[in-house]
Short mmCIF file of N, CA, C and O in Angstrom, two decimals:
data_model
loop_
_atom_site.label_atom_id
_atom_site.label_comp_id
_atom_site.label_asym_id
_atom_site.label_seq_id
_atom_site.Cartn_x
_atom_site.Cartn_y
_atom_site.Cartn_z
N UNK A 1 76.45 97.76 98.79
CA UNK A 1 75.54 97.14 98.32
C UNK A 1 74.25 98.02 98.46
O UNK A 1 73.88 98.32 99.98
N UNK A 2 73.30 98.25 97.77
CA UNK A 2 71.80 98.98 97.97
C UNK A 2 70.86 98.12 97.44
O UNK A 2 70.80 97.31 96.58
N UNK A 3 69.69 98.22 98.28
CA UNK A 3 68.59 97.80 98.01
C UNK A 3 67.43 98.67 98.25
O UNK A 3 67.21 99.70 98.81
N UNK A 4 66.48 98.64 97.01
CA UNK A 4 65.31 99.24 97.41
C UNK A 4 64.35 99.01 98.40
O UNK A 4 64.50 97.76 98.76
N UNK A 5 63.78 99.93 98.85
CA UNK A 5 62.65 99.77 100.19
C UNK A 5 62.16 98.42 99.80
O UNK A 5 61.12 98.22 99.05
N UNK A 6 61.96 97.66 100.89
CA UNK A 6 60.95 96.28 100.88
C UNK A 6 61.29 95.09 100.06
O UNK A 6 60.75 94.14 99.94
N UNK A 7 62.56 95.40 99.38
CA UNK A 7 62.96 94.19 98.61
C UNK A 7 64.14 93.44 99.34
O UNK A 7 64.90 92.22 98.69
N UNK A 8 64.21 93.96 100.54
CA UNK A 8 65.55 93.20 101.22
C UNK A 8 64.87 91.55 102.09
O UNK A 8 63.93 92.07 102.71
N UNK A 9 65.71 90.59 101.53
CA UNK A 9 65.37 89.67 102.38
C UNK A 9 66.57 89.58 103.76
O UNK A 9 67.76 89.30 103.25
N UNK A 10 66.30 89.67 104.88
CA UNK A 10 67.05 89.62 106.02
C UNK A 10 67.61 88.80 106.40
O UNK A 10 68.98 88.38 106.71
N UNK A 11 67.38 87.24 105.96
CA UNK A 11 68.27 86.24 106.06
C UNK A 11 69.17 86.01 105.09
O UNK A 11 70.66 85.61 105.68
N UNK A 12 69.19 86.41 104.22
CA UNK A 12 69.94 86.81 102.79
C UNK A 12 71.34 87.53 103.14
O UNK A 12 72.26 87.27 103.22
N UNK A 13 70.74 88.64 103.61
CA UNK A 13 71.64 89.74 103.93
C UNK A 13 72.69 89.10 105.20
O UNK A 13 73.69 89.23 105.10
N UNK A 14 71.72 88.87 106.13
CA UNK A 14 72.55 88.36 107.36
C UNK A 14 73.80 87.32 107.28
O UNK A 14 74.51 87.42 107.87
N UNK A 15 73.49 86.24 105.87
CA UNK A 15 74.36 85.40 105.83
C UNK A 15 75.36 85.60 104.78
O UNK A 15 76.36 84.81 104.58
N UNK A 16 75.42 86.96 104.12
CA UNK A 16 76.52 87.16 103.45
C UNK A 16 77.96 87.62 104.29
O UNK A 16 77.82 87.76 104.84
N UNK A 17 78.76 87.43 103.37
CA UNK A 17 80.08 87.80 103.97
C UNK A 17 80.69 88.94 103.45
O UNK A 17 80.25 89.51 102.24
N UNK A 18 81.51 89.35 104.25
CA UNK A 18 82.35 90.79 104.20
C UNK A 18 83.80 90.69 103.92
O UNK A 18 84.46 90.22 104.84
N UNK A 19 84.21 91.51 103.16
CA UNK A 19 85.57 91.80 102.90
C UNK A 19 86.01 93.18 102.38
O UNK A 19 85.05 93.87 102.02
N UNK A 20 87.10 93.67 103.31
CA UNK A 20 87.54 95.41 103.40
C UNK A 20 88.65 95.58 102.50
O UNK A 20 89.69 94.59 103.08
N UNK A 21 88.38 96.37 101.54
CA UNK A 21 89.55 96.83 100.83
C UNK A 21 90.24 97.84 101.42
O UNK A 21 89.85 99.06 101.62
N UNK A 22 91.63 98.09 102.22
CA UNK A 22 92.15 99.08 102.93
C UNK A 22 92.37 100.43 101.90
O UNK A 22 92.62 101.51 102.23
N UNK A 23 93.20 99.96 100.59
CA UNK A 23 93.90 100.81 100.00
C UNK A 23 93.33 100.77 98.33
O UNK A 23 93.46 99.54 97.93
N UNK A 24 93.12 101.48 97.56
CA UNK A 24 92.36 101.36 96.36
C UNK A 24 93.72 100.84 95.29
O UNK A 24 93.16 99.94 94.38
N UNK A 25 94.78 100.66 95.58
CA UNK A 25 95.69 99.88 94.66
C UNK A 25 95.69 98.45 95.34
O UNK A 25 96.52 97.56 94.66
N UNK A 26 95.46 97.90 96.50
CA UNK A 26 95.41 96.68 96.63
C UNK A 26 94.58 95.75 95.78
O UNK A 26 93.97 95.94 95.44
N UNK A 27 95.42 94.53 96.13
CA UNK A 27 94.55 93.48 94.96
C UNK A 27 94.28 92.24 96.04
O UNK A 27 93.57 91.28 95.71
N UNK A 28 94.28 92.79 97.30
CA UNK A 28 93.60 91.88 98.11
C UNK A 28 92.59 92.62 99.07
O UNK A 28 92.33 93.58 98.91
N UNK A 29 91.70 91.57 99.82
CA UNK A 29 90.89 92.14 100.90
C UNK A 29 91.01 91.36 102.13
O UNK A 29 91.19 90.28 102.07
N UNK A 30 90.34 92.03 103.22
CA UNK A 30 90.61 91.30 103.97
C UNK A 30 89.13 90.72 104.43
O UNK A 30 88.22 91.59 104.74
N UNK A 31 89.03 89.54 104.95
CA UNK A 31 87.58 88.82 105.28
C UNK A 31 87.44 89.20 106.39
O UNK A 31 87.90 89.19 107.50
N UNK A 32 86.15 89.45 106.90
CA UNK A 32 85.61 89.64 108.22
C UNK A 32 85.14 88.26 108.77
O UNK A 32 85.99 88.41 110.52
N UNK A 33 84.60 87.61 108.12
CA UNK A 33 84.49 86.18 109.07
C UNK A 33 85.34 85.23 107.86
O UNK A 33 85.24 85.52 106.81
N UNK A 34 85.32 83.83 108.48
CA UNK A 34 85.80 83.07 107.80
C UNK A 34 84.81 82.68 106.68
O UNK A 34 83.84 82.80 106.76
N UNK A 35 85.65 82.33 105.46
CA UNK A 35 84.73 81.83 104.12
C UNK A 35 84.87 80.84 103.79
O UNK A 35 86.13 79.98 104.03
N UNK A 36 84.36 80.08 102.77
CA UNK A 36 84.09 78.55 102.48
C UNK A 36 84.30 78.97 100.88
O UNK A 36 83.50 79.80 100.34
N UNK A 37 85.04 77.67 100.25
CA UNK A 37 84.73 77.65 99.01
C UNK A 37 83.33 77.84 98.37
O UNK A 37 82.34 77.16 98.77
N UNK A 38 82.86 78.77 97.41
CA UNK A 38 81.57 78.80 97.06
C UNK A 38 81.21 80.18 97.53
O UNK A 38 80.09 80.39 97.05
N UNK A 39 81.17 80.55 98.56
CA UNK A 39 80.92 81.71 99.46
C UNK A 39 80.80 83.11 98.58
O UNK A 39 81.95 83.30 98.20
N UNK A 40 79.87 83.57 98.34
CA UNK A 40 80.02 84.85 97.81
C UNK A 40 80.15 85.98 98.84
O UNK A 40 79.55 86.30 99.98
N UNK A 41 81.46 87.05 98.51
CA UNK A 41 82.04 87.84 99.40
C UNK A 41 81.77 89.19 98.94
O UNK A 41 82.12 89.58 97.86
N UNK A 42 80.69 90.20 99.76
CA UNK A 42 80.69 91.54 99.39
C UNK A 42 82.08 92.30 99.68
O UNK A 42 82.61 92.08 100.91
N UNK A 43 82.64 92.91 98.74
CA UNK A 43 83.83 93.69 99.08
C UNK A 43 83.59 95.00 98.96
O UNK A 43 83.29 95.72 97.78
N UNK A 44 84.14 95.53 100.35
CA UNK A 44 84.22 97.17 100.24
C UNK A 44 85.35 97.77 100.21
O UNK A 44 86.09 97.57 100.76
N UNK A 45 85.04 98.92 99.38
CA UNK A 45 86.11 99.60 98.92
C UNK A 45 85.97 101.24 99.24
O UNK A 45 84.47 101.48 99.48
N UNK A 46 86.88 102.14 99.26
CA UNK A 46 86.57 103.31 99.53
C UNK A 46 85.70 104.08 98.39
O UNK A 46 84.95 105.05 98.48
N UNK A 47 85.98 103.47 97.11
CA UNK A 47 85.45 104.02 96.03
C UNK A 47 84.30 103.12 95.04
O UNK A 47 83.58 103.73 94.39
N UNK A 48 84.27 101.90 95.43
CA UNK A 48 83.34 100.98 95.07
C UNK A 48 83.18 99.87 95.75
O UNK A 48 83.70 99.44 97.00
N UNK A 49 81.76 99.06 95.33
CA UNK A 49 81.74 98.15 96.05
C UNK A 49 81.72 96.82 94.95
O UNK A 49 80.90 96.75 93.80
N UNK A 50 82.01 95.51 95.15
CA UNK A 50 82.34 94.05 94.34
C UNK A 50 82.10 93.32 95.10
O UNK A 50 81.71 93.15 96.15
N UNK A 51 81.88 92.08 94.34
CA UNK A 51 81.74 90.82 94.86
C UNK A 51 82.87 89.88 93.95
O UNK A 51 83.51 89.94 93.24
N UNK A 52 83.33 88.64 95.09
CA UNK A 52 84.46 88.11 94.75
C UNK A 52 83.68 86.50 95.12
O UNK A 52 83.00 86.65 96.65
N UNK A 53 83.83 85.47 94.55
CA UNK A 53 83.60 84.08 94.90
C UNK A 53 84.63 83.50 95.36
O UNK A 53 85.96 83.38 94.77
N UNK A 54 84.75 82.93 96.94
CA UNK A 54 85.53 82.15 97.57
C UNK A 54 86.00 81.15 96.42
O UNK A 54 84.89 80.21 96.41
N UNK A 55 87.19 80.83 96.27
CA UNK A 55 87.65 79.53 95.73
C UNK A 55 88.34 78.40 96.47
O UNK A 55 88.62 77.17 96.28
N UNK A 56 89.01 79.30 97.89
CA UNK A 56 89.34 78.08 98.84
C UNK A 56 89.00 78.87 100.03
O UNK A 56 88.54 79.76 100.35
N UNK A 57 89.35 77.98 101.11
CA UNK A 57 88.83 78.39 102.62
C UNK A 57 89.91 79.66 102.95
O UNK A 57 90.91 79.70 102.38
N UNK A 58 89.21 80.32 103.49
CA UNK A 58 89.83 81.74 104.30
C UNK A 58 89.68 82.15 105.37
O UNK A 58 88.10 82.39 105.86
N UNK A 59 90.58 81.99 106.16
CA UNK A 59 90.33 82.46 107.99
C UNK A 59 89.89 83.71 108.23
O UNK A 59 90.31 84.62 107.60
N UNK A 60 89.14 83.86 109.09
CA UNK A 60 88.72 85.22 109.22
C UNK A 60 90.01 86.04 109.61
O UNK A 60 91.29 85.70 109.92
N UNK A 61 89.62 87.54 109.22
CA UNK A 61 90.70 88.38 109.25
C UNK A 61 91.65 88.29 108.09
O UNK A 61 92.74 89.02 108.09
N UNK A 62 91.87 87.43 107.42
CA UNK A 62 93.05 86.88 106.22
C UNK A 62 92.30 87.34 105.13
O UNK A 62 91.53 87.96 104.96
N UNK A 63 93.72 87.34 104.18
CA UNK A 63 93.54 88.59 102.76
C UNK A 63 92.81 86.74 101.99
O UNK A 63 93.21 85.81 101.70
N UNK A 64 92.13 87.46 101.18
CA UNK A 64 91.56 86.94 99.76
C UNK A 64 92.02 87.64 98.55
O UNK A 64 91.91 89.16 98.42
N UNK A 65 92.28 86.98 97.54
CA UNK A 65 92.58 87.50 96.22
C UNK A 65 91.44 87.95 95.58
O UNK A 65 90.53 87.13 95.34
N UNK A 66 91.43 89.44 95.16
CA UNK A 66 90.43 90.05 94.31
C UNK A 66 90.71 89.71 92.96
O UNK A 66 89.26 89.85 92.06
N UNK A 67 91.46 89.58 92.68
CA UNK A 67 91.78 89.30 90.95
C UNK A 67 93.18 88.20 91.09
O UNK A 67 93.88 88.10 91.86
N UNK A 68 93.18 87.70 89.98
CA UNK A 68 94.34 86.80 89.59
C UNK A 68 95.76 87.42 89.76
O UNK A 68 95.79 88.46 89.60
N UNK A 69 96.65 86.60 90.60
CA UNK A 69 97.79 87.22 90.70
C UNK A 69 98.99 86.22 90.33
O UNK A 69 98.87 85.17 90.41
N UNK A 70 99.61 86.92 89.31
CA UNK A 70 100.67 85.90 88.64
C UNK A 70 101.80 85.46 89.65
O UNK A 70 102.29 86.19 90.35
N UNK A 71 102.50 84.55 89.31
CA UNK A 71 103.62 84.28 90.30
C UNK A 71 104.64 85.07 90.02
O UNK A 71 104.95 85.78 88.78
N UNK A 72 105.30 85.52 91.03
CA UNK A 72 106.19 86.60 91.10
C UNK A 72 105.85 87.98 91.18
O UNK A 72 106.38 88.94 91.22
N UNK A 73 104.59 88.27 91.00
CA UNK A 73 103.88 89.84 91.29
C UNK A 73 103.96 90.06 92.59
O UNK A 73 103.66 89.53 93.49
N UNK A 74 104.13 91.49 92.77
CA UNK A 74 104.19 91.99 94.08
C UNK A 74 102.51 92.36 94.32
O UNK A 74 101.61 92.54 93.52
N UNK A 75 102.89 91.80 95.76
CA UNK A 75 101.29 92.22 96.57
C UNK A 75 101.40 93.18 97.31
O UNK A 75 102.40 93.19 98.09
N UNK A 76 100.19 94.10 96.90
CA UNK A 76 99.95 95.27 97.86
C UNK A 76 99.03 94.96 99.05
O UNK A 76 98.19 94.68 98.69
N UNK A 77 99.12 95.79 100.25
CA UNK A 77 98.19 95.75 101.20
C UNK A 77 98.44 97.18 101.89
O UNK A 77 99.18 97.30 102.32
N UNK A 78 97.15 97.62 102.04
CA UNK A 78 97.33 99.12 102.41
C UNK A 78 98.19 100.01 101.89
O UNK A 78 98.60 100.90 102.16
N UNK A 79 98.65 99.78 100.43
CA UNK A 79 99.32 100.42 99.69
C UNK A 79 100.62 100.23 99.48
O UNK A 79 101.50 100.46 98.90
N UNK A 80 100.80 99.26 100.50
CA UNK A 80 102.55 99.10 100.73
C UNK A 80 102.68 97.54 100.29
O UNK A 80 101.81 96.73 100.16
N UNK A 81 103.85 97.29 99.72
CA UNK A 81 104.44 95.78 99.13
C UNK A 81 104.26 95.04 100.75
O UNK A 81 105.14 95.52 101.66
N UNK A 82 103.82 93.94 100.81
CA UNK A 82 103.83 93.08 101.68
C UNK A 82 104.50 91.41 101.38
O UNK A 82 104.71 90.80 102.04
N UNK A 83 104.95 91.82 99.83
CA UNK A 83 105.88 90.36 99.42
C UNK A 83 105.32 90.24 97.84
O UNK A 83 104.48 90.87 97.03
N UNK A 84 105.75 89.02 97.25
CA UNK A 84 105.53 88.39 96.07
C UNK A 84 105.01 87.15 96.21
O UNK A 84 105.13 86.24 97.14
N UNK A 85 104.13 86.96 95.09
CA UNK A 85 103.48 85.59 94.91
C UNK A 85 104.33 84.43 94.56
O UNK A 85 105.27 84.76 93.86
N UNK A 86 104.52 83.61 95.44
CA UNK A 86 105.28 82.33 95.31
C UNK A 86 104.93 81.04 94.13
O UNK A 86 105.43 80.27 93.76
N UNK A 87 103.31 81.54 93.81
CA UNK A 87 102.78 80.94 92.89
C UNK A 87 101.73 81.30 92.26
O UNK A 87 101.30 82.68 92.85
N UNK A 88 100.94 81.15 91.10
CA UNK A 88 99.85 81.74 90.78
C UNK A 88 98.61 81.43 91.80
O UNK A 88 98.64 80.37 92.21
N UNK A 89 98.15 82.53 92.11
CA UNK A 89 96.93 82.83 92.94
C UNK A 89 95.68 83.03 92.34
O UNK A 89 95.76 84.26 91.84
N UNK A 90 94.44 82.65 92.32
CA UNK A 90 93.63 82.80 91.55
C UNK A 90 92.81 83.84 92.62
O UNK A 90 92.49 83.77 93.30
N UNK A 91 91.87 84.47 91.72
CA UNK A 91 90.80 85.14 92.41
C UNK A 91 89.94 84.64 93.15
O UNK A 91 89.76 83.24 92.53
N UNK A 92 89.91 84.88 94.40
CA UNK A 92 88.99 84.06 95.38
C UNK A 92 89.64 83.15 96.14
O UNK A 92 89.08 82.37 97.21
N UNK A 93 91.18 83.09 96.11
CA UNK A 93 91.92 82.46 96.59
C UNK A 93 92.70 82.98 98.34
O UNK A 93 92.69 84.08 98.14
N UNK A 94 92.76 82.44 98.89
CA UNK A 94 93.30 82.88 100.48
C UNK A 94 94.83 83.21 99.96
O UNK A 94 95.54 82.40 99.37
N UNK A 95 95.53 84.49 100.30
CA UNK A 95 96.86 85.26 100.26
C UNK A 95 97.10 85.03 101.61
O UNK A 95 96.98 85.63 102.67
N UNK A 96 98.55 84.20 101.81
CA UNK A 96 99.11 84.16 103.21
C UNK A 96 100.56 83.39 102.90
O UNK A 96 100.97 83.37 101.49
N UNK A 97 101.17 83.01 104.01
CA UNK A 97 102.66 82.94 103.57
C UNK A 97 102.65 81.53 102.82
O UNK A 97 103.95 81.15 102.58
N UNK A 98 101.83 80.82 102.61
CA UNK A 98 101.87 79.42 101.76
C UNK A 98 102.03 79.87 100.16
O UNK A 98 102.43 79.12 99.73
N UNK A 99 101.83 80.89 99.88
CA UNK A 99 102.31 81.45 99.02
C UNK A 99 102.34 82.71 98.12
O UNK A 99 101.89 83.63 97.33
N UNK A 100 103.01 83.19 99.53
CA UNK A 100 103.76 84.47 99.39
C UNK A 100 104.93 84.54 100.27
O UNK A 100 104.83 84.14 101.08
N UNK A 101 105.68 85.39 99.67
CA UNK A 101 106.96 85.56 100.52
C UNK A 101 107.76 87.12 100.07
O UNK A 101 107.59 87.41 99.31
N UNK A 102 108.63 87.38 101.23
CA UNK A 102 109.13 88.85 100.84
C UNK A 102 108.60 89.34 101.70
O UNK A 102 107.66 89.24 102.10
N UNK A 103 109.18 90.99 101.80
CA UNK A 103 108.39 91.61 102.25
C UNK A 103 108.13 91.77 103.96
O UNK A 103 109.08 90.89 104.50
N UNK A 104 106.90 92.03 104.18
CA UNK A 104 106.34 91.35 105.61
C UNK A 104 105.97 90.06 105.39
O UNK A 104 105.16 89.96 106.97
N UNK A 105 105.80 89.38 104.42
CA UNK A 105 105.31 88.14 104.31
C UNK A 105 105.79 86.96 105.31
O UNK A 105 105.14 86.22 105.91
N UNK A 106 106.92 87.19 105.56
CA UNK A 106 107.64 85.94 106.42
C UNK A 106 108.54 86.70 107.27
O UNK A 106 109.21 87.53 107.20
#
């Protein structure tokens, strides 16, 4: 996120949530701090910065979906398979063992 000089509202920036994408092929990012539904999350990647809005609570350091993930779709983290979605997962939803299995998920 870039701001022109003198246009930064430090209260807004301090209250923003951040998530980090580990690998360019990942469809998830790890949130730095816990997020609540409706929180806007700045997503940092090697090549781009974007935003996702949380649809479910996500605990700190857990995965949030960046895009819709269909039931049965392979989920990558760090460029490696961590499992398959056991249900449809919407962008902005928590990705964890309750909706992911196989690979390293369980």
